Amino acid sequence: MSNPAVTYEREMVPVLFRPWVGPLLELARPVPGEHALDLACGTGIVARLAAPLVAPDGRMVGVDLNPDMLGVAQVQGALEGLDIEWKQGRLEVLPFHEGEFDLALCQQGLQFVDDRAAALGEARRVLREDGRLAMGVWRGLDHHPFWSRFNDVLVELIGIPALAAPFELGDAAELEALLVAAGFRDISIQALAMPAVFPDPDSFVAMEVDVIAAAVPATQHLDARARAELTEAAQSRLAGAIREQMCDGCVVVPMHSHLVLARM
Ligand SMILES: C[S@@+](CC[C@H](N)C(=O)[O-])C[C@H]1O[C@@H](n2cnc3c(N)ncnc32)[C@H](O)[C@@H]1O
């Protein structure tokens, strides 16, 4: 049975997540000596690119609830010779003391958390008095018609809107209200768009289904057989929509994200 976290790191991170780390870190500006936290780190791409910026005297920690994602993060971090601590934990109850960090980063994580207010409260609790929070949060499905169609197909096939969660905190006013309620100040929210270029149209749906099983808690019960059946059924229903996204032999899907910077 394939490990969805391995698929996520190999197939999705280069296309959907790594390209966004540069803009996030430009906004956050980590500097040597800072103590930084990557919230909902997944396989750790943000932590892995931020770690050299806080080195040699800083501290980089990644936290995620999914042990499989953390396992891949640990292996990759070690392969890349990086000094990063990986911790299993929920954003709603962070396993850290008050004021341990200068910077909290969170790329495409907050929208998956059941209690976002608690998660932001916790992010604030573990930041120092002059700390800052930088996040990436996809805009809504109304900005992502292809994923909206894919989501409709998932609802039809398994009754779970598994692709809604990544896009359900897409409203900037809602995001800002959450940050204000948690006590953050000097909040800036900017919109940015970039294309996601998936190089292999033939494995595109299978890969997506695998990754959904890794990143969306409501689908983590799907075993390999259920994922294979879902892939086959989704593939036939999405063939036309995928054809419309084809460009130079790749599936090209425009992505729209909010980038957030907030201070204590
Ligand atoms: C789309 S992935 C993003 C991962 C990573 N930040 C990146 O840029 O590749 C979302 C991650 O959020 C994690 N997650 C979801 N709910 C969480 C929670 N309540 N506490 C901690 N992590 C959570 C999932 O396990 C998953 O690794």
Short mmCIF file of C-alpha atoms in Angstrom, two decimals, residues 19-204:
data_model
loop_
_atom_site.label_atom_id
_atom_site.label_comp_id
_atom_site.label_asym_id
_atom_site.label_seq_id
_atom_site.Cartn_x
_atom_site.Cartn_y
_atom_site.Cartn_z
CA PRO A 19 6.39 27.62 -5.17
CA TRP A 20 4.49 29.50 -2.46
CA VAL A 21 7.18 29.26 0.24
CA GLY A 22 9.29 32.02 -1.35
CA PRO A 23 6.51 34.65 -1.19
CA LEU A 24 5.61 33.53 2.35
CA LEU A 25 9.19 33.85 3.61
CA GLU A 26 9.64 37.18 1.83
CA LEU A 27 6.71 38.42 3.85
CA ALA A 28 7.82 36.83 7.13
CA ARG A 29 11.53 37.68 6.76
CA PRO A 30 13.07 35.16 9.19
CA VAL A 31 16.55 36.24 10.34
CA PRO A 32 19.48 34.34 11.88
CA GLY A 33 18.96 33.52 15.54
CA GLU A 34 15.17 33.59 15.46
CA HIS A 35 13.05 30.79 16.87
CA ALA A 36 10.51 29.82 14.21
CA LEU A 37 7.57 27.43 14.16
CA ASP A 38 5.96 25.81 11.10
CA LEU A 39 2.33 25.12 12.03
CA ALA A 40 0.60 22.21 10.23
CA CYS A 41 4.00 21.56 8.65
CA GLY A 42 2.94 18.47 6.68
CA THR A 43 6.13 17.09 5.11
CA GLY A 44 7.89 20.25 6.23
CA ILE A 45 8.59 22.23 3.07
CA VAL A 46 8.20 25.59 4.83
CA ALA A 47 10.37 24.56 7.79
CA ARG A 48 13.00 23.07 5.47
CA LEU A 49 13.34 26.28 3.45
CA ALA A 50 13.13 28.55 6.53
CA ALA A 51 15.64 26.60 8.66
CA PRO A 52 18.77 27.91 6.86
CA LEU A 53 17.48 31.49 7.32
CA VAL A 54 17.39 31.23 11.14
CA ALA A 55 20.64 29.20 11.33
CA PRO A 56 23.15 28.83 12.87
CA ASP A 57 21.88 29.96 16.28
CA GLY A 58 18.14 29.91 15.64
CA ARG A 59 15.59 27.18 16.17
CA MET A 60 13.20 25.66 13.63
CA VAL A 61 10.30 23.47 14.75
CA GLY A 62 7.58 21.83 12.65
CA VAL A 63 4.32 20.60 14.17
CA ASP A 64 1.56 18.53 12.56
CA LEU A 65 -1.07 16.08 13.73
CA ASN A 66 -0.33 13.44 11.06
CA PRO A 67 2.57 11.11 12.00
CA ASP A 68 2.98 9.92 8.38
CA MET A 69 3.53 13.50 7.18
CA LEU A 70 5.99 14.07 10.04
CA GLY A 71 7.81 10.83 9.16
CA VAL A 72 8.46 12.11 5.64
CA ALA A 73 9.43 15.53 7.03
CA GLN A 74 11.99 13.92 9.31
CA VAL A 75 13.56 11.83 6.54
CA GLN A 76 13.69 14.77 4.11
CA GLY A 77 15.05 17.17 6.73
CA ALA A 78 17.81 14.71 7.62
CA LEU A 79 18.63 14.07 3.93
CA GLU A 80 18.96 17.82 3.44
CA GLY A 81 21.24 18.04 6.53
CA LEU A 82 18.89 20.41 8.35
CA ASP A 83 18.55 20.92 12.08
CA ILE A 84 14.76 20.89 12.60
CA GLU A 85 12.67 19.56 15.49
CA TRP A 86 9.49 17.73 14.39
CA LYS A 87 6.63 17.43 16.87
CA GLN A 88 3.30 15.70 16.64
CA GLY A 89 0.50 17.88 17.96
CA ARG A 90 -2.71 19.73 17.22
CA LEU A 91 -2.71 23.42 16.42
CA GLU A 92 -5.55 23.83 18.92
CA VAL A 93 -3.32 22.65 21.80
CA LEU A 94 0.28 23.39 20.92
CA PRO A 95 2.93 21.42 22.81
CA PHE A 96 5.03 24.52 23.59
CA HIS A 97 5.44 27.06 26.41
CA GLU A 98 4.29 30.67 26.23
CA GLY A 99 6.49 33.03 24.26
CA GLU A 100 8.89 30.39 22.84
CA PHE A 101 8.89 31.70 19.25
CA ASP A 102 9.63 34.88 17.29
CA LEU A 103 7.81 33.69 14.20
CA ALA A 104 4.94 31.34 13.45
CA LEU A 105 4.49 30.21 9.84
CA CYS A 106 1.47 28.32 8.57
CA GLN A 107 1.10 27.41 4.91
CA GLN A 108 -2.29 26.00 3.88
CA GLY A 109 -2.98 24.60 7.34
CA LEU A 110 -5.42 26.81 9.27
CA GLN A 111 -8.39 25.99 7.03
CA PHE A 112 -8.18 22.29 8.03
CA VAL A 113 -8.31 22.95 11.75
CA ASP A 114 -11.65 22.29 13.47
CA ASP A 115 -11.28 25.14 15.98
CA ARG A 116 -9.50 27.94 14.10
CA ALA A 117 -10.03 30.44 16.90
CA ALA A 118 -8.29 28.09 19.34
CA ALA A 119 -5.45 27.52 16.84
CA LEU A 120 -4.85 31.26 16.39
CA GLY A 121 -5.08 31.74 20.16
CA GLU A 122 -2.42 29.07 20.58
CA ALA A 123 -0.21 30.58 17.85
CA ARG A 124 -0.41 33.88 19.74
CA ARG A 125 0.30 32.23 23.10
CA VAL A 126 3.56 30.65 21.90
CA LEU A 127 4.80 33.87 20.25
CA ARG A 128 6.99 36.42 22.05
CA GLU A 129 5.64 39.91 22.72
CA ASP A 130 7.02 41.22 19.42
CA GLY A 131 6.37 38.01 17.48
CA ARG A 132 4.68 37.67 14.10
CA LEU A 133 2.51 35.21 12.24
CA ALA A 134 2.73 34.61 8.46
CA MET A 135 0.25 32.36 6.69
CA GLY A 136 -0.84 31.21 3.27
CA VAL A 137 -4.54 30.36 2.89
CA TRP A 138 -6.13 29.43 -0.46
CA ARG A 139 -8.94 31.67 -1.66
CA GLY A 140 -12.39 30.11 -2.09
CA LEU A 141 -13.70 27.56 -4.58
CA ASP A 142 -15.33 30.49 -6.41
CA HIS A 143 -11.75 31.40 -7.49
CA HIS A 144 -10.95 27.76 -8.36
CA PRO A 145 -13.56 26.42 -10.85
CA PHE A 146 -11.55 23.29 -11.71
CA TRP A 147 -11.23 22.23 -8.04
CA SER A 148 -14.89 23.12 -7.57
CA ARG A 149 -15.80 20.59 -10.30
CA PHE A 150 -13.44 17.98 -8.77
CA ASN A 151 -15.11 18.57 -5.40
CA ASP A 152 -18.58 18.05 -6.89
CA VAL A 153 -17.39 14.71 -8.30
CA LEU A 154 -16.08 13.63 -4.87
CA VAL A 155 -19.42 14.50 -3.28
CA GLU A 156 -21.16 12.46 -5.94
CA LEU A 157 -18.87 9.44 -5.42
CA ILE A 158 -18.11 9.30 -1.70
CA GLY A 159 -20.48 11.85 -0.19
CA ILE A 160 -17.56 13.88 1.21
CA PRO A 161 -16.72 17.36 -0.11
CA ALA A 162 -13.05 16.49 0.38
CA LEU A 163 -11.77 19.34 -1.75
CA ALA A 164 -13.88 21.96 -0.01
CA ALA A 165 -11.72 22.08 3.12
CA PRO A 166 -8.57 23.49 1.45
CA PHE A 167 -10.65 26.39 0.09
CA GLU A 168 -13.12 27.05 2.86
CA LEU A 169 -11.28 29.89 4.58
CA GLY A 170 -11.04 31.88 1.37
CA ASP A 171 -12.84 34.98 2.53
CA ALA A 172 -10.38 37.72 3.55
CA ALA A 173 -12.88 39.42 5.87
CA GLU A 174 -13.50 36.16 7.75
CA LEU A 175 -9.75 35.55 8.05
CA GLU A 176 -9.14 39.08 9.32
CA ALA A 177 -11.98 38.80 11.86
CA LEU A 178 -10.47 35.56 13.22
CA LEU A 179 -7.05 37.23 13.58
CA VAL A 180 -8.52 40.30 15.27
CA ALA A 181 -10.54 38.13 17.67
CA ALA A 182 -7.36 36.20 18.57
CA GLY A 183 -5.68 39.51 19.47
CA PHE A 184 -3.36 39.99 16.46
CA ARG A 185 -2.60 43.54 15.24
CA ASP A 186 -1.13 45.17 12.10
CA ILE A 187 -2.84 42.58 9.94
CA SER A 188 -2.13 42.60 6.21
CA ILE A 189 -3.82 40.23 3.78
CA GLN A 190 -2.75 40.23 0.14
CA ALA A 191 -3.95 38.11 -2.77
CA LEU A 192 -1.51 36.31 -5.06
CA ALA A 193 -2.07 33.95 -8.02
CA MET A 194 0.28 31.35 -9.55
CA PRO A 195 -0.33 28.40 -11.89
CA ALA A 196 0.10 24.88 -10.56
CA VAL A 197 1.66 22.79 -13.32
CA PHE A 198 1.06 19.04 -12.96
CA PRO A 199 3.40 17.31 -15.42
CA ASP A 200 1.66 13.91 -15.69
CA PRO A 201 -2.00 14.05 -16.82
CA ASP A 202 -2.31 10.22 -16.66
CA SER A 203 -1.58 9.95 -12.95
CA PHE A 204 -3.15 13.27 -11.99
#
